[in-house]
Structures are given as structure tokens and as C-alpha cells.
């Protein structure tokens, strides 16, 4: 079995760049304005958005594992850009269909646009209807839409400027816009049978898992340092056992979700990883719930202010927890799979994962 | 703190297959009553069968009867045994910690005397740390060993001693010189005591369900020869801390309810599970996958020569709480009045989990103490 490891240079470069461009004020400003063109520009200069996409199609090369490491750090620094949408989601769909990826932002329809009517007409399609919670549609150049027709899968490449976009946000103030298509005409191309709505959903979940692992780790570290600085009763509050419990539980959730994210990333890069992705998303969802609670509690009132940066992470986690599948969806999916293995197959599933399926 | 994802090599996977095959033959499902994790039955003949395959004391050097295998190899054997509910009680303590302690701190004489017998699965060990007045504050132990010709005379009481009534040897943390200037950590030593010694009395302390698990052990002028002192006199605290590190973070800290979960599925085979129970399986399997990856990465760190004490405390604290959560969730969802005498094995096992699992977050150091250790580590303070 081949050993998959992240290119260390990627981690270093991302850490250096993100710590420079993502100050608390910069993140806050992006939320107020609704986009962050300067941060996006700095981000694209490195080629980060297009890692894992074929160079012949305008990508930066590299593996999915590398791309997910960048996403983990995007989560860690709360970088306010559509990193997942432009790269491993939208960029992936476009390049799988043989389209060149554009220089600008790409986005996708997380819910697959159940209310869209897509009519194939020769070399073009015409799209009518609307889609909600579309990340950064307002700033996008292309909206990549996966659709099915006659048993085949296709990707349509829509110019965002042809659509009517109503700005909306998630709980973290990240753009999640409503997009109306009024008979928008665009080109499309076929993708392989393997790229269907299910595999798209898993890939979306994988992207959120990486982001969430980064955010939980950052929150946990912030809480250790805040509680060491904050003095009450003559000593740092971190010396109180009740507070230490919050620190330990948050650190466990950070470790658990990062391990889950990285293990899922490895299997996904190998080509499957459905069990690992589903498990990792469920783990990250639950870890997010516990860790945000612990970290907020240990911060006292300070964590409830806009002035202190904890909310950049906690609000993102509350939002990402529900994106691409909440707890119920994934526990059902894994549960069905697990029960189908029977009693004797249960532990082999845990140790072998997707590879024994 | 860093947990790296790790995968099993092909030889490690081969070991896993071999262990599974062994268990299927030796303990076919339906022919044995599965145990709950490390609180497993003692079955010397089973331990010796495992030992024949080199699976007891396997990380010890070949020169002393071991197999020179890695911490990860041991992890693989242990997780399969526990998951299966195998009766690993007899060799459990020796395999997990005592063998390593004797190898690390003992004399060549002691190694020769104990390690090959441990690796043959023959010897059972008890742990003599706790005393009536010394639980979490272990360094305050007051059972004394006083100099005598050619050895030591021991007086005092150890308590909560698991398996003392069945085991051969007792590794005790004893006070060999009086506490000086309030430095509790000095003046302690580790001594190996034959559980058949004159003056040593073992009285059962019935477990809450009436079973005989642990004991009180009293010493009345018990003589122990010099050659039974492990390591240097006065270094007991340091050695004991090292020993505790061996018992944290492994599969025994999260697998105890697994055989019960399997049994639920086995008994349900003809009736479809309710949606909510299926979802619970989803949740448990996902968490198991995540925790196992963390625990496995601790074993890998040990093999690379590191001493992952914060990591293993975090895993133990999380794992033992998870064990209790598993049982709580089963109880919440499954509408049954469980009986320890039920004809259903699942019900019997679940009842036993409910009654005995409160101890999982206490034994080997409470989770409260583990949190203090881990929190200091997170803050970069000496632990
Ligand atoms: C099933 C089982 C098997 C055992 N087998 C053995 C054995 O074989 N050999 C052996 O030596 N011992 C054994 N023990 C004993 C075990 O090691 C002790 O129970 C444990 O170390 C705690 O000590 P204690 O019970 O005296 O609790 P105490 O120390 O009295 O603690 C009571 C409560 O106070 C809390 N507490 C105490 N000090 C602090 C502090 N500083 N900060 C925060 N909270 C604190 C504890 O966490 C606990 O919740 C066993 C215990 C169990 C349950």
C-alpha cells in the first residue's frame, strides 16, 4: 500500500500566508463587507485554490490530500474565501467534465438544486429555477452544476453573471446566497458515472471535515492560552480543575476530529473512503458541538463579544456542522452499513474501513 | 501534542488475520461467554495457548523469552482479544506492565527468573498500589518495608487488589524509608512479593454485584529477600510513574463494551433493528473508528521511542468515558428490563456493564486525576 503524505512545503506556506493575511480585523471586515477580494487575491497567488486539479486544465497539480491540508488550515485561520468551492468541489466538477478552470471563484449548489429544471438542447442546456445556500455566489465567476439526464451525469458551467443573486449568509456571516436562474443558457459536458449526487455529497462532507478539524484545533489552543492569561482569585483560571476539564475535553475533540479528517483524507485520496468520510463528518459534527460549548464556557463573557475572535471559529463550526449532512444523516448512513456487516463484521469494519467493503 | 494517522503494514495485517483465525477456532462464537474487556476471566490454559504463539510478553526481547515484537503488534493482539471478549485475565497485568517494569528496572537475575515464565503465560501478577488511606494521593502510601537480615520485613495493608486470590505475584509500592521534609516521592521502592508468603493474608472484598474481584491484602512481618527489590531502593516513585504510563491509552480503555454491542447485533439477526438503534450503531462505529486511530497512533509513537504521556492520558480519559456513554445510549434506546439471569446473553452482558462500568473511570487512576495530568501537559507545565 502506498504511503500518502502531505507535501510539507504546503503546510509551511499556508501557515505563513494565512497568519499574515487573516488577522481578526480582516476576518471581521470580510464578514461586514460580504467578500474579501484582497485575501482572495493573496490566496490565489499561491495556486492553492486549484491544488489536485490537472495542470492541463488550469489546475496546480498535487493530490487531494494536499488540497485537504490547505482546507484544514483555511479552517484553522478562518480564511474568509470560498476555498473548498473553488477547488475540490467546483474545480473538481469542471475539470472532471474537461472544462478549463477559470481564474475567478467557482461555486457549487450544495443541495444539488432540487428545484431546478435543466433542459438539454444540443450542445447547451437551459436552466430555470432557484437554488439556496450557494456559497459566495455573489463573488463567483462560474457556478458548476452536477445534473443527471437519461442515466448519465453531466456538469453545466454557468456564468454567475447570468443569474439573479440575493445575498444571504450562514450563522458565521459567510455568504450563502440565493440564486435564481431564468432560462440561463450555458455549456455542459459529461462526467463519469462515478460522479453522481452521492459522491458529490461525500466530497462536500470531506471538505467540511477538513475545515472543521482546523477550526476546532484553533479554538482549543486559544482556550488554553486565554485561561492561562486570565487571572481570578489570584491565579490563572486554567489552574482550576473545573476549567481544566474544559481544556482537556476540547483538546480531545481537536485531536479526534483532526485524526478523523486526516484518515478520511488519506482514504479519499486513494479513491474511495466513503466509510471514513461519513465517520469523520459525524465525529466532526459532534466534536464541534462539545468543543464550542467547552471553549465558550472557559472564556466567560469575553467569548460572547465580537471583539474577541472566538466567534469566528464557533459560528463557523455551528454552520459547517449542518452543511453536507448533519448528525442524523450520517449516523443513519453508517448505521445501515454497520448493521449490514453483521456481528462478526463489525470490528473488521472499524479496523479495515472502506477497504473491507 | 500530535497524533499522526498511521496504518498497519502488510506484516501487521497478517498478524491481525492470524489472531482472528486463532480466536475463531479457539473460542467460536456461541461456544464461549464473552468477557467485558480487561475485566476478563482468568484462564491459564488459554493464556498458555496464546503464549505458544508468542502473544504474551511479545514486546519483550527474545533473550528473555519474548518475541521482540513492537507496541503496535501488541496493540493488534490485544484489541482482537478484547473485542472478542477472550479470557485474558490471567496474563493481563504481566503482559501490559509488569514484564516491561522488570525488563526496564530489574536485575538480570530477576529477568531470568520472571520474564520467560511471563512469556509462557504461566505467571499472574497483582498490582499493589492502593491502600486504605492512599488512593489518588498514591505517594502517601504507608505500608512499610524495614531492613532485616538478607531482606525486608513488610507490615501494612494494600486494598482493592484485583485478583490477589488467584495470582502468583504481587508488585508493591512500599515505603522503605520515612518521609523526609514532606517529600512524599522519596523513600518509596517497588518490591515483588510472593502471594503465598507467610504472614500475608488475602481477604475478599465482595464487588457490588457479589462477585469476587478484588481483595484486601495485609502484611504481618512478611519477609521478602533482597533479590525481590525491583530497581534501586528509593526509586519506587519514578518506576511506578513509568509503569502507569504502560497502562494508559491502550485498547483496554475503550473496548470493554464492544463484545456487548456485537452480541446485540448477533441476537437481533432475524428482526430488523429500529431506525434509532441503527443510527446508534452508526454513531458508535464512527466514534470507535476515531478513538482506535488515536490509540493506535500512541502505540506507534511508543515504537518510535517517544513517551507519549499526555497523548495516552487524553485517550484513556476519553476512552473510559466513551465506554460509559456507549452503555448509557444502549439503555436509553432499548426498552428492556435487563436481568443478569436472563436467557439472553446480550441482556446478561448489558446488566454486567451497567453494574461494573462505573469502575472504568476509577481504576488505574481516576479521570479527574488524568485531567490534571493532561491539562498540565497542554499548558506546557511539568506533569
Ligand atoms: C475495579 C477496580 C480495580 C482496582 N484494582 C486495583 C488493583 O489491582 N491494585 C491497586 O492498587 N488499586 C486498584 N484499584 C484502586 C484504584 O487505583 C483507586 O480506586 C484509584 O486510584 C482511586 O483511589 P480511591 O478509590 O481511593 O479514590 P479517592 O482518591 O478517594 O478519590 C475519590 C474521588 O475524589 C477525587 N479526587 C481525589 N483527589 C483529587 C484531586 N487531587 N483532584 C480532583 N479530584 C480528586 C477522585 O477523582 C474521586 O472522584 C482498583 C479500583 C477499581 C475500581
Coordinates of N, CA and C in Angstrom, one line a residue, chain A residues 40 43-44 47-54 57-61 63-64 66-68 70-71 74 81-96 99-108 135-136 142 144 200 203-204 206-208 211 324:
Chain A
X40 N -8.6 37.0 -1.1 CA -8.7 36.0 -2.2 C -7.5 36.2 -3.2
X43 N -4.5 34.7 -1.7 CA -4.7 33.2 -1.7 C -4.5 32.6 -3.0
X44 N -5.0 33.2 -4.1 CA -4.8 32.6 -5.4 C -3.4 32.7 -5.9
X47 N -1.6 29.6 -5.8 CA -2.1 28.5 -6.6 C -2.9 27.5 -5.7
X48 N -3.1 27.9 -4.4 CA -3.8 27.0 -3.5 C -5.2 26.5 -4.0
X49 N -6.0 27.5 -4.6 CA -7.4 27.0 -4.9 C -7.4 25.8 -5.8
X50 N -6.4 25.6 -6.6 CA -6.5 24.6 -7.7 C -5.6 23.4 -7.5
X51 N -5.2 23.2 -6.2 CA -4.4 22.0 -5.9 C -5.3 20.8 -6.1
X52 N -4.7 19.8 -6.7 CA -5.3 18.5 -7.0 C -6.1 18.5 -8.3
X53 N -6.1 19.7 -9.0 CA -6.7 19.8 -10.3 C -5.6 19.7 -11.4
X54 N -5.9 19.0 -12.4 CA -4.9 18.7 -13.5 C -4.3 20.1 -14.1
X57 N -5.7 21.6 -17.3 CA -7.0 22.2 -17.2 C -6.9 23.5 -16.4
X58 N -5.7 24.0 -16.2 CA -5.6 25.2 -15.4 C -5.4 25.0 -13.9
X59 N -5.2 23.7 -13.5 CA -5.0 23.5 -12.1 C -3.6 23.6 -11.6
X60 N -3.3 23.3 -10.4 CA -2.0 23.4 -9.8 C -1.3 22.1 -9.6
X61 N -2.0 21.0 -10.0 CA -1.5 19.6 -9.7 C -1.5 19.3 -8.2
X63 N -2.0 16.5 -4.9 CA -3.0 15.5 -4.6 C -4.2 16.1 -3.8
X64 N -5.2 15.3 -3.7 CA -6.4 15.6 -2.9 C -6.0 15.8 -1.5
X66 N -3.1 16.9 -0.4 CA -2.5 18.3 -0.2 C -3.6 19.3 -0.2
X67 N -4.6 19.2 -1.0 CA -5.7 20.2 -1.1 C -6.4 20.2 0.3
X68 N -6.6 19.1 0.9 CA -7.3 19.0 2.1 C -6.5 19.6 3.3
X70 N -4.6 22.1 2.9 CA -4.8 23.6 2.8 C -6.2 23.9 3.4
X71 N -7.2 23.1 3.2 CA -8.5 23.4 3.7 C -8.5 23.3 5.3
X74 N -7.2 26.5 6.2 CA -8.2 27.6 6.0 C -9.2 27.6 7.2
X81 N -12.5 32.9 2.5 CA -12.6 32.7 1.0 C -13.3 31.3 0.7
X82 N -13.9 31.3 -0.5 CA -14.5 30.0 -0.9 C -13.5 29.0 -1.4
X83 N -12.7 28.5 -0.5 CA -11.6 27.6 -0.9 C -12.1 26.3 -1.3
X84 N -13.0 25.7 -0.6 CA -13.5 24.4 -0.9 C -14.3 24.4 -2.2
X85 N -15.1 25.5 -2.4 CA -16.0 25.5 -3.5 C -15.2 25.7 -4.8
X86 N -14.2 26.6 -4.8 CA -13.4 26.8 -6.0 C -12.5 25.6 -6.3
X87 N -12.1 24.9 -5.3 CA -11.1 23.8 -5.5 C -11.8 22.5 -5.6
X88 N -11.8 21.8 -4.5 CA -12.1 20.3 -4.6 C -13.6 20.1 -4.9
X89 N -14.4 21.1 -4.9 CA -15.8 20.9 -5.2 C -16.1 21.4 -6.7
X90 N -16.1 22.7 -6.8 CA -16.4 23.2 -8.2 C -15.3 23.0 -9.2
X91 N -14.1 23.2 -8.8 CA -13.0 23.0 -9.7 C -12.9 21.5 -10.1
X92 N -13.2 20.7 -9.2 CA -13.2 19.2 -9.4 C -14.3 18.9 -10.5
X93 N -15.5 19.4 -10.3 CA -16.6 19.1 -11.2 C -16.2 19.6 -12.6
X94 N -15.7 20.8 -12.7 CA -15.4 21.4 -14.0 C -14.3 20.6 -14.7
X95 N -13.3 20.3 -13.9 CA -12.1 19.6 -14.6 C -12.5 18.1 -14.9
X96 N -13.4 17.5 -14.1 CA -13.8 16.1 -14.5 C -14.6 16.2 -15.8
X99 N -13.6 20.8 -18.6 CA -13.6 22.3 -18.7 C -12.3 22.8 -18.1
X100 N -11.8 23.9 -18.7 CA -10.7 24.6 -18.0 C -11.2 25.3 -16.8
X101 N -10.5 25.3 -15.7 CA -11.0 26.0 -14.5 C -10.7 27.5 -14.7
X102 N -11.6 28.4 -14.3 CA -11.4 29.8 -14.6 C -10.4 30.4 -13.5
X103 N -10.0 31.6 -13.7 CA -9.2 32.3 -12.8 C -10.0 32.7 -11.5
X104 N -11.2 33.0 -11.7 CA -12.0 33.5 -10.6 C -12.6 32.4 -9.8
X105 N -13.6 32.9 -8.9 CA -14.2 32.0 -8.0 C -15.2 31.0 -8.6
X106 N -15.2 29.8 -8.2 CA -16.2 28.8 -8.7 C -17.0 28.4 -7.5
X107 N -18.3 28.3 -7.7 CA -19.1 27.7 -6.6 C -20.0 26.6 -7.1
X108 N -20.7 26.0 -6.2 CA -21.5 24.8 -6.5 C -22.8 24.9 -5.7
X135 N -22.7 29.0 -1.7 CA -21.6 29.7 -1.1 C -20.9 30.8 -2.0
X136 N -20.8 32.0 -1.6 CA -20.1 33.0 -2.3 C -20.6 33.2 -3.8
X142 N -18.0 31.4 -12.0 CA -18.7 30.2 -12.5 C -19.5 29.4 -11.4
X144 N -20.8 25.7 -11.0 CA -20.7 24.4 -11.6 C -21.9 23.6 -11.0
X200 N -20.8 13.4 -4.8 CA -20.6 14.9 -4.6 C -20.9 15.2 -3.1
X203 N -18.0 14.3 -1.1 CA -16.9 15.2 -1.3 C -17.1 16.5 -0.5
X204 N -18.4 17.0 -0.5 CA -18.7 18.2 0.2 C -18.5 17.9 1.7
X206 N -16.4 15.8 3.0 CA -14.9 15.8 3.2 C -14.3 17.2 3.4
X207 N -14.8 18.1 2.5 CA -14.3 19.5 2.6 C -14.6 20.1 4.0
X208 N -15.8 19.9 4.5 CA -16.2 20.5 5.7 C -15.5 19.8 6.9
X211 N -12.1 21.6 7.1 CA -12.3 22.9 7.7 C -12.6 22.8 9.2
X324 N -23.6 19.8 4.3 CA -23.3 18.4 3.7 C -23.5 17.4 4.8

